[in-house]
Amino acid sequence: MQTSTMGFEPREDDDYAALLRRLHEAALTPLPLFTTDATGLYDALLGGLPADRRQHYVCRTCRHFVDRYGGLVTIDESGTATSPLWDGWAIPRFFSEAIRAMSRIVSKARVTGVFLADESVLGNPANSSPKAPTGTWHHMHSLVKPAKRSALLTADQTAAEKREDYGTLCRGLAEFSPELVRQAHTLLTTGGLYRSEKCIGTAKWLLDLHEAREATKHTKAREHLTWRAVALAPPGFCHVRSTMIGTLLEDLAAGKDFAAVKRAFDEKMHPLQYQRPTAQPTDGQLAQAEKVVEKLSSAGSLARRFATLDDIADDAVWMPKERADKPTGGSVFGHLKAGRGAAPLDVPAQTMTWDKFWRTVLPEAEIVECFVPTHSNFFAFVTAADAESPPILQWDSEGSRSPVSWYVYNGGSSASQWGVPGGTFVAVKAITTQPSAWGEGREHQGNGVYVVLDGARDSRKSGLALFPEILKSDYHGIRAALEAYSRSREIAPVDCPAAGLAFQKSNGRWDATLRVTSKGTRVTYKLDRWD
């Protein structure tokens, strides 16, 4: 499209420049973009211009932009679709009728998919031409945020998956009523189902969508809300029937009593069953796994080592204060006097929640000791052997690195296996929450308190502890190969691994005993639950 009208009303040039400025950043919205079935947009634009000026705006490049991207919309929380290109701004007078005509077409259109782009520019901003008055034609175009997607798929492939997700989600919404989803959400949040935190997020997301759709009587708004949910959904959430929440909903729909529902749910959520492959990988699966790892450049990410205190220090909620190695104030023997202080005064044991203990006791704690049972839920922290390797954990990302994971043994393990004495108090080196709660965090992984014990280290061979449920969704399709690989390799040792006792938030009752010394007083605290 030309940059100058050469002798016509000067305002027309100004209005076209204003239009280009508006379009330049109009698609740079934080909201997801959606395609629609809007057609004939460029013809509507030309039809809205004065008859004697239409030929001047006939441009193949601009037509391509308007017809391909002019129907894009955003969708707000109420299900209202808005054109980011044509709505919500002071329209230049010369183009007012043309833009309103396009806006009317888009407002009547139906959403057809989630729009994702590989490039950061929609359309062609300009091209050189000796026929142009200034040597350059300036065209309609817009900047856009490139799609956040898996490295395994193109933007078009991801958009195609989203269209499939929409159909799958619609079938799930039709099959499982709001009342049924509400019942499932209630069961999950009461803590009566094993590892229910894995499904609470999905149930809440599905329930919120049901309730949002119920709040409007307009069919198009309900469609829009569903598309918006698809665009924003975490991986797997749209596949209601094929997830654990689907299993729970099916059992409830079948009228099973709570005992039967709980038995089936707990069995499928068992750590040795949930998302774990049941057979060795085939040659074809191994070949596919090679391709996936190569495409993600993550071969180096599969090497793991035990984490140290340095690896968790930034996320610890408590660590002992460092003591100076050298005497202060020029004193040579002052440190001997300090070590000869009176024994701490023991105070009767107190029972409280972890939340209160963390808020009121830990800030002043100088020394913390933990009572170690002979058999309990011991853990070890694991991290990437190469800190520069690409993130593979769900809670790790390039912009917010958090490569630490953990493992425990199903049914617990013995203190002797971890090299610490059972039935006595052991010095605590650090206290932290679950690594999946660090950084960006993943609520469906749950949370807990992890007490790092002095001298604790696992004497058994655990493999790499790369479990499918902690890996990014990119690796879901090759989990059989990764499981076999994890079992065949070992975690690299370190001098002082961060390991100890774990207390899960989801466990209704705790048996954690911590002894805290502060300001000459020693108090034993029995932590009976998270909060």
PDB file of N, CA, C and O in Angstrom, residues 294-350:
ATOM      1  N   GLU A 294      17.293 -35.930  21.168  1.00  0.00           N
ATOM      2  CA  GLU A 294      18.147 -35.186  20.245  1.00  0.00           C
ATOM      3  C   GLU A 294      17.506 -33.845  19.885  1.00  0.00           C
ATOM      4  O   GLU A 294      18.178 -32.810  19.856  1.00  0.00           O
ATOM      5  N   LYS A 295      16.203 -33.853  19.627  1.00  0.00           N
ATOM      6  CA  LYS A 295      15.523 -32.618  19.245  1.00  0.00           C
ATOM      7  C   LYS A 295      15.494 -31.625  20.389  1.00  0.00           C
ATOM      8  O   LYS A 295      15.554 -30.411  20.186  1.00  0.00           O
ATOM      9  N   LEU A 296      15.396 -32.121  21.621  1.00  0.00           N
ATOM     10  CA  LEU A 296      15.362 -31.251  22.797  1.00  0.00           C
ATOM     11  C   LEU A 296      16.757 -30.917  23.312  1.00  0.00           C
ATOM     12  O   LEU A 296      16.889 -30.155  24.279  1.00  0.00           O
ATOM     13  N   SER A 297      17.779 -31.513  22.694  1.00  0.00           N
ATOM     14  CA  SER A 297      19.185 -31.298  23.099  1.00  0.00           C
ATOM     15  C   SER A 297      19.386 -31.576  24.582  1.00  0.00           C
ATOM     16  O   SER A 297      20.112 -30.866  25.277  1.00  0.00           O
ATOM     17  N   SER A 298      18.720 -32.617  25.073  1.00  0.00           N
ATOM     18  CA  SER A 298      18.706 -32.846  26.518  1.00  0.00           C
ATOM     19  C   SER A 298      19.427 -34.122  26.952  1.00  0.00           C
ATOM     20  O   SER A 298      19.219 -34.598  28.067  1.00  0.00           O
ATOM     21  N   ALA A 299      20.287 -34.676  26.086  1.00  0.00           N
ATOM     22  CA  ALA A 299      21.007 -35.883  26.483  1.00  0.00           C
ATOM     23  C   ALA A 299      21.818 -35.639  27.754  1.00  0.00           C
ATOM     24  O   ALA A 299      21.850 -36.469  28.665  1.00  0.00           O
ATOM     25  N   GLY A 300      22.447 -34.458  27.843  1.00  0.00           N
ATOM     26  CA  GLY A 300      23.238 -34.142  29.035  1.00  0.00           C
ATOM     27  C   GLY A 300      22.401 -33.927  30.276  1.00  0.00           C
ATOM     28  O   GLY A 300      22.905 -34.037  31.401  1.00  0.00           O
ATOM     29  N   SER A 301      21.115 -33.630  30.105  1.00  0.00           N
ATOM     30  CA  SER A 301      20.244 -33.378  31.252  1.00  0.00           C
ATOM     31  C   SER A 301      19.905 -34.649  32.015  1.00  0.00           C
ATOM     32  O   SER A 301      19.425 -34.587  33.153  1.00  0.00           O
ATOM     33  N   LEU A 302      20.118 -35.802  31.396  1.00  0.00           N
ATOM     34  CA  LEU A 302      19.768 -37.066  32.037  1.00  0.00           C
ATOM     35  C   LEU A 302      20.806 -37.506  33.058  1.00  0.00           C
ATOM     36  O   LEU A 302      20.547 -38.406  33.850  1.00  0.00           O
ATOM     37  N   ALA A 303      21.976 -36.890  33.033  1.00  0.00           N
ATOM     38  CA  ALA A 303      22.994 -37.195  34.049  1.00  0.00           C
ATOM     39  C   ALA A 303      22.636 -36.462  35.334  1.00  0.00           C
ATOM     40  O   ALA A 303      22.409 -35.245  35.325  1.00  0.00           O
ATOM     41  N   ARG A 304      22.596 -37.198  36.440  1.00  0.00           N
ATOM     42  CA  ARG A 304      22.178 -36.606  37.713  1.00  0.00           C
ATOM     43  C   ARG A 304      23.230 -36.894  38.789  1.00  0.00           C
ATOM     44  O   ARG A 304      23.951 -37.888  38.730  1.00  0.00           O
ATOM     45  N   ARG A 305      23.319 -36.013  39.742  1.00  0.00           N
ATOM     46  CA  ARG A 305      24.190 -36.214  40.903  1.00  0.00           C
ATOM     47  C   ARG A 305      23.420 -35.885  42.164  1.00  0.00           C
ATOM     48  O   ARG A 305      22.371 -35.221  42.117  1.00  0.00           O
ATOM     49  N   PHE A 306      23.912 -36.345  43.307  1.00  0.00           N
ATOM     50  CA  PHE A 306      23.295 -35.970  44.572  1.00  0.00           C
ATOM     51  C   PHE A 306      23.508 -34.478  44.810  1.00  0.00           C
ATOM     52  O   PHE A 306      24.559 -33.919  44.479  1.00  0.00           O
ATOM     53  N   ALA A 307      22.493 -33.824  45.342  1.00  0.00           N
ATOM     54  CA  ALA A 307      22.577 -32.395  45.631  1.00  0.00           C
ATOM     55  C   ALA A 307      23.318 -32.173  46.949  1.00  0.00           C
ATOM     56  O   ALA A 307      23.330 -33.028  47.836  1.00  0.00           O
ATOM     57  N   THR A 308      23.928 -31.014  47.069  1.00  0.00           N
ATOM     58  CA  THR A 308      24.621 -30.627  48.289  1.00  0.00           C
ATOM     59  C   THR A 308      23.865 -29.482  48.963  1.00  0.00           C
ATOM     60  O   THR A 308      22.895 -28.952  48.420  1.00  0.00           O
ATOM     61  N   LEU A 309      24.353 -29.069  50.123  1.00  0.00           N
ATOM     62  CA  LEU A 309      23.731 -27.937  50.811  1.00  0.00           C
ATOM     63  C   LEU A 309      23.811 -26.668  49.974  1.00  0.00           C
ATOM     64  O   LEU A 309      22.893 -25.840  50.005  1.00  0.00           O
ATOM     65  N   ASP A 310      24.880 -26.509  49.210  1.00  0.00           N
ATOM     66  CA  ASP A 310      25.001 -25.329  48.354  1.00  0.00           C
ATOM     67  C   ASP A 310      23.893 -25.286  47.308  1.00  0.00           C
ATOM     68  O   ASP A 310      23.433 -24.210  46.920  1.00  0.00           O
ATOM     69  N   ASP A 311      23.459 -26.460  46.844  1.00  0.00           N
ATOM     70  CA  ASP A 311      22.424 -26.527  45.817  1.00  0.00           C
ATOM     71  C   ASP A 311      21.056 -26.107  46.341  1.00  0.00           C
ATOM     72  O   ASP A 311      20.188 -25.704  45.555  1.00  0.00           O
ATOM     73  N   ILE A 312      20.832 -26.233  47.646  1.00  0.00           N
ATOM     74  CA  ILE A 312      19.513 -25.930  48.201  1.00  0.00           C
ATOM     75  C   ILE A 312      19.510 -24.703  49.101  1.00  0.00           C
ATOM     76  O   ILE A 312      18.457 -24.312  49.611  1.00  0.00           O
ATOM     77  N   ALA A 313      20.682 -24.089  49.288  1.00  0.00           N
ATOM     78  CA  ALA A 313      20.798 -22.997  50.268  1.00  0.00           C
ATOM     79  C   ALA A 313      19.834 -21.850  49.988  1.00  0.00           C
ATOM     80  O   ALA A 313      19.228 -21.296  50.918  1.00  0.00           O
ATOM     81  N   ASP A 314      19.663 -21.483  48.707  1.00  0.00           N
ATOM     82  CA  ASP A 314      18.798 -20.339  48.388  1.00  0.00           C
ATOM     83  C   ASP A 314      17.331 -20.607  48.687  1.00  0.00           C
ATOM     84  O   ASP A 314      16.542 -19.665  48.824  1.00  0.00           O
ATOM     85  N   ASP A 315      16.952 -21.868  48.780  1.00  0.00           N
ATOM     86  CA  ASP A 315      15.550 -22.218  48.989  1.00  0.00           C
ATOM     87  C   ASP A 315      15.286 -22.801  50.379  1.00  0.00           C
ATOM     88  O   ASP A 315      14.159 -23.192  50.666  1.00  0.00           O
ATOM     89  N   ALA A 316      16.314 -22.858  51.209  1.00  0.00           N
ATOM     90  CA  ALA A 316      16.141 -23.392  52.563  1.00  0.00           C
ATOM     91  C   ALA A 316      15.373 -22.399  53.432  1.00  0.00           C
ATOM     92  O   ALA A 316      15.578 -21.186  53.336  1.00  0.00           O
ATOM     93  N   VAL A 317      14.475 -22.912  54.267  1.00  0.00           N
ATOM     94  CA  VAL A 317      13.771 -22.031  55.204  1.00  0.00           C
ATOM     95  C   VAL A 317      14.553 -21.866  56.505  1.00  0.00           C
ATOM     96  O   VAL A 317      14.279 -20.961  57.280  1.00  0.00           O
ATOM     97  N   TRP A 318      15.530 -22.777  56.728  1.00  0.00           N
ATOM     98  CA  TRP A 318      16.420 -22.616  57.885  1.00  0.00           C
ATOM     99  C   TRP A 318      17.734 -23.337  57.625  1.00  0.00           C
ATOM    100  O   TRP A 318      17.758 -24.460  57.090  1.00  0.00           O
ATOM    101  N   MET A 319      18.835 -22.661  57.997  1.00  0.00           N
ATOM    102  CA  MET A 319      20.158 -23.264  58.036  1.00  0.00           C
ATOM    103  C   MET A 319      20.879 -22.666  59.236  1.00  0.00           C
ATOM    104  O   MET A 319      20.599 -21.533  59.640  1.00  0.00           O
ATOM    105  N   PRO A 320      21.819 -23.400  59.839  1.00  0.00           N
ATOM    106  CA  PRO A 320      22.546 -22.838  60.990  1.00  0.00           C
ATOM    107  C   PRO A 320      23.318 -21.592  60.589  1.00  0.00           C
ATOM    108  O   PRO A 320      23.814 -21.495  59.465  1.00  0.00           O
ATOM    109  N   LYS A 321      23.388 -20.649  61.506  1.00  0.00           N
ATOM    110  CA  LYS A 321      24.186 -19.457  61.239  1.00  0.00           C
ATOM    111  C   LYS A 321      25.665 -19.842  61.239  1.00  0.00           C
ATOM    112  O   LYS A 321      26.127 -20.605  62.088  1.00  0.00           O
ATOM    113  N   GLU A 322      26.403 -19.293  60.280  1.00  0.00           N
ATOM    114  CA  GLU A 322      27.827 -19.612  60.189  1.00  0.00           C
ATOM    115  C   GLU A 322      28.563 -19.034  61.388  1.00  0.00           C
ATOM    116  O   GLU A 322      28.338 -17.904  61.806  1.00  0.00           O
ATOM    117  N   ARG A 323      29.485 -19.827  61.931  1.00  0.00           N
ATOM    118  CA  ARG A 323      30.293 -19.358  63.062  1.00  0.00           C
ATOM    119  C   ARG A 323      31.686 -18.982  62.556  1.00  0.00           C
ATOM    120  O   ARG A 323      32.242 -19.655  61.692  1.00  0.00           O
ATOM    121  N   ALA A 324      32.225 -17.929  63.086  1.00  0.00           N
ATOM    122  CA  ALA A 324      33.543 -17.473  62.651  1.00  0.00           C
ATOM    123  C   ALA A 324      34.597 -18.503  63.002  1.00  0.00           C
ATOM    124  O   ALA A 324      34.586 -19.093  64.080  1.00  0.00           O
ATOM    125  N   ASP A 325      35.539 -18.694  62.088  1.00  0.00           N
ATOM    126  CA  ASP A 325      36.619 -19.653  62.340  1.00  0.00           C
ATOM    127  C   ASP A 325      37.706 -19.060  63.220  1.00  0.00           C
ATOM    128  O   ASP A 325      38.443 -19.782  63.882  1.00  0.00           O
ATOM    129  N   LYS A 326      37.807 -17.738  63.220  1.00  0.00           N
ATOM    130  CA  LYS A 326      38.874 -17.097  63.977  1.00  0.00           C
ATOM    131  C   LYS A 326      38.278 -16.281  65.119  1.00  0.00           C
ATOM    132  O   LYS A 326      37.202 -15.716  64.982  1.00  0.00           O
ATOM    133  N   PRO A 327      38.978 -16.205  66.279  1.00  0.00           N
ATOM    134  CA  PRO A 327      38.473 -15.393  67.393  1.00  0.00           C
ATOM    135  C   PRO A 327      38.442 -13.925  66.994  1.00  0.00           C
ATOM    136  O   PRO A 327      39.246 -13.462  66.184  1.00  0.00           O
ATOM    137  N   THR A 328      37.484 -13.203  67.550  1.00  0.00           N
ATOM    138  CA  THR A 328      37.324 -11.788  67.233  1.00  0.00           C
ATOM    139  C   THR A 328      37.931 -10.925  68.321  1.00  0.00           C
ATOM    140  O   THR A 328      38.221 -11.388  69.430  1.00  0.00           O
ATOM    141  N   GLY A 329      38.121  -9.646  68.002  1.00  0.00           N
ATOM    142  CA  GLY A 329      38.605  -8.686  68.995  1.00  0.00           C
ATOM    143  C   GLY A 329      40.038  -8.913  69.408  1.00  0.00           C
ATOM    144  O   GLY A 329      40.455  -8.442  70.465  1.00  0.00           O
ATOM    145  N   GLY A 330      40.838  -9.644  68.631  1.00  0.00           N
ATOM    146  CA  GLY A 330      42.241  -9.865  68.959  1.00  0.00           C
ATOM    147  C   GLY A 330      42.474 -10.894  70.045  1.00  0.00           C
ATOM    148  O   GLY A 330      43.610 -11.130  70.449  1.00  0.00           O
ATOM    149  N   SER A 331      41.420 -11.523  70.555  1.00  0.00           N
ATOM    150  CA  SER A 331      41.577 -12.501  71.626  1.00  0.00           C
ATOM    151  C   SER A 331      42.080 -13.821  71.072  1.00  0.00           C
ATOM    152  O   SER A 331      41.607 -14.298  70.042  1.00  0.00           O
ATOM    153  N   VAL A 332      43.044 -14.399  71.747  1.00  0.00           N
ATOM    154  CA  VAL A 332      43.601 -15.688  71.335  1.00  0.00           C
ATOM    155  C   VAL A 332      42.822 -16.839  71.939  1.00  0.00           C
ATOM    156  O   VAL A 332      42.607 -17.872  71.310  1.00  0.00           O
ATOM    157  N   PHE A 333      42.372 -16.664  73.201  1.00  0.00           N
ATOM    158  CA  PHE A 333      41.725 -17.769  73.928  1.00  0.00           C
ATOM    159  C   PHE A 333      40.229 -17.539  74.179  1.00  0.00           C
ATOM    160  O   PHE A 333      39.597 -18.293  74.914  1.00  0.00           O
ATOM    161  N   GLY A 334      39.680 -16.510  73.549  1.00  0.00           N
ATOM    162  CA  GLY A 334      38.278 -16.187  73.772  1.00  0.00           C
ATOM    163  C   GLY A 334      37.336 -17.302  73.384  1.00  0.00           C
ATOM    164  O   GLY A 334      36.284 -17.494  73.997  1.00  0.00           O
ATOM    165  N   HIS A 335      37.693 -18.067  72.339  1.00  0.00           N
ATOM    166  CA  HIS A 335      36.806 -19.130  71.887  1.00  0.00           C
ATOM    167  C   HIS A 335      36.671 -20.250  72.908  1.00  0.00           C
ATOM    168  O   HIS A 335      35.683 -20.958  72.943  1.00  0.00           O
ATOM    169  N   LEU A 336      37.706 -20.409  73.786  1.00  0.00           N
ATOM    170  CA  LEU A 336      37.627 -21.442  74.826  1.00  0.00           C
ATOM    171  C   LEU A 336      36.602 -21.050  75.880  1.00  0.00           C
ATOM    172  O   LEU A 336      35.865 -21.893  76.395  1.00  0.00           O
ATOM    173  N   LYS A 337      36.544 -19.748  76.180  1.00  0.00           N
ATOM    174  CA  LYS A 337      35.574 -19.270  77.154  1.00  0.00           C
ATOM    175  C   LYS A 337      34.150 -19.463  76.624  1.00  0.00           C
ATOM    176  O   LYS A 337      33.251 -19.875  77.341  1.00  0.00           O
ATOM    177  N   ALA A 338      33.942 -19.180  75.318  1.00  0.00           N
ATOM    178  CA  ALA A 338      32.614 -19.323  74.737  1.00  0.00           C
ATOM    179  C   ALA A 338      32.158 -20.765  74.752  1.00  0.00           C
ATOM    180  O   ALA A 338      30.996 -21.073  74.966  1.00  0.00           O
ATOM    181  N   GLY A 339      33.057 -21.696  74.542  1.00  0.00           N
ATOM    182  CA  GLY A 339      32.685 -23.103  74.509  1.00  0.00           C
ATOM    183  C   GLY A 339      32.446 -23.682  75.877  1.00  0.00           C
ATOM    184  O   GLY A 339      32.034 -24.840  76.015  1.00  0.00           O
ATOM    185  N   ARG A 340      32.736 -22.906  76.941  1.00  0.00           N
ATOM    186  CA  ARG A 340      32.588 -23.402  78.295  1.00  0.00           C
ATOM    187  C   ARG A 340      31.295 -22.918  78.932  1.00  0.00           C
ATOM    188  O   ARG A 340      31.126 -22.935  80.142  1.00  0.00           O
ATOM    189  N   GLY A 341      30.333 -22.477  78.078  1.00  0.00           N
ATOM    190  CA  GLY A 341      29.098 -21.914  78.594  1.00  0.00           C
ATOM    191  C   GLY A 341      28.237 -22.949  79.288  1.00  0.00           C
ATOM    192  O   GLY A 341      28.436 -24.163  79.168  1.00  0.00           O
ATOM    193  N   ALA A 342      27.226 -22.453  80.002  1.00  0.00           N
ATOM    194  CA  ALA A 342      26.325 -23.333  80.741  1.00  0.00           C
ATOM    195  C   ALA A 342      25.495 -24.172  79.774  1.00  0.00           C
ATOM    196  O   ALA A 342      25.202 -23.758  78.658  1.00  0.00           O
ATOM    197  N   ALA A 343      25.139 -25.380  80.196  1.00  0.00           N
ATOM    198  CA  ALA A 343      24.297 -26.256  79.380  1.00  0.00           C
ATOM    199  C   ALA A 343      22.931 -25.597  79.185  1.00  0.00           C
ATOM    200  O   ALA A 343      22.435 -24.905  80.084  1.00  0.00           O
ATOM    201  N   PRO A 344      22.314 -25.792  78.029  1.00  0.00           N
ATOM    202  CA  PRO A 344      21.014 -25.157  77.789  1.00  0.00           C
ATOM    203  C   PRO A 344      19.946 -25.678  78.743  1.00  0.00           C
ATOM    204  O   PRO A 344      19.982 -26.829  79.182  1.00  0.00           O
ATOM    205  N   LEU A 345      19.007 -24.803  79.076  1.00  0.00           N
ATOM    206  CA  LEU A 345      17.903 -25.167  79.956  1.00  0.00           C
ATOM    207  C   LEU A 345      16.840 -25.898  79.153  1.00  0.00           C
ATOM    208  O   LEU A 345      16.318 -25.379  78.168  1.00  0.00           O
ATOM    209  N   ASP A 346      16.520 -27.136  79.535  1.00  0.00           N
ATOM    210  CA  ASP A 346      15.512 -27.920  78.821  1.00  0.00           C
ATOM    211  C   ASP A 346      14.117 -27.514  79.274  1.00  0.00           C
ATOM    212  O   ASP A 346      13.833 -27.395  80.470  1.00  0.00           O
ATOM    213  N   VAL A 347      13.238 -27.320  78.290  1.00  0.00           N
ATOM    214  CA  VAL A 347      11.855 -26.917  78.523  1.00  0.00           C
ATOM    215  C   VAL A 347      10.953 -28.067  78.082  1.00  0.00           C
ATOM    216  O   VAL A 347      11.247 -28.751  77.094  1.00  0.00           O
ATOM    217  N   PRO A 348       9.832 -28.316  78.776  1.00  0.00           N
ATOM    218  CA  PRO A 348       8.925 -29.417  78.383  1.00  0.00           C
ATOM    219  C   PRO A 348       8.495 -29.318  76.931  1.00  0.00           C
ATOM    220  O   PRO A 348       8.387 -28.234  76.361  1.00  0.00           O
ATOM    221  N   ALA A 349       8.230 -30.473  76.341  1.00  0.00           N
ATOM    222  CA  ALA A 349       7.869 -30.551  74.921  1.00  0.00           C
ATOM    223  C   ALA A 349       6.572 -29.813  74.630  1.00  0.00           C
ATOM    224  O   ALA A 349       5.655 -29.759  75.459  1.00  0.00           O
ATOM    225  N   GLN A 350       6.503 -29.237  73.422  1.00  0.00           N
ATOM    226  CA  GLN A 350       5.306 -28.551  72.963  1.00  0.00           C
ATOM    227  C   GLN A 350       4.859 -29.175  71.638  1.00  0.00           C
ATOM    228  O   GLN A 350       5.676 -29.631  70.847  1.00  0.00           O
TER     229      GLN A 350
END
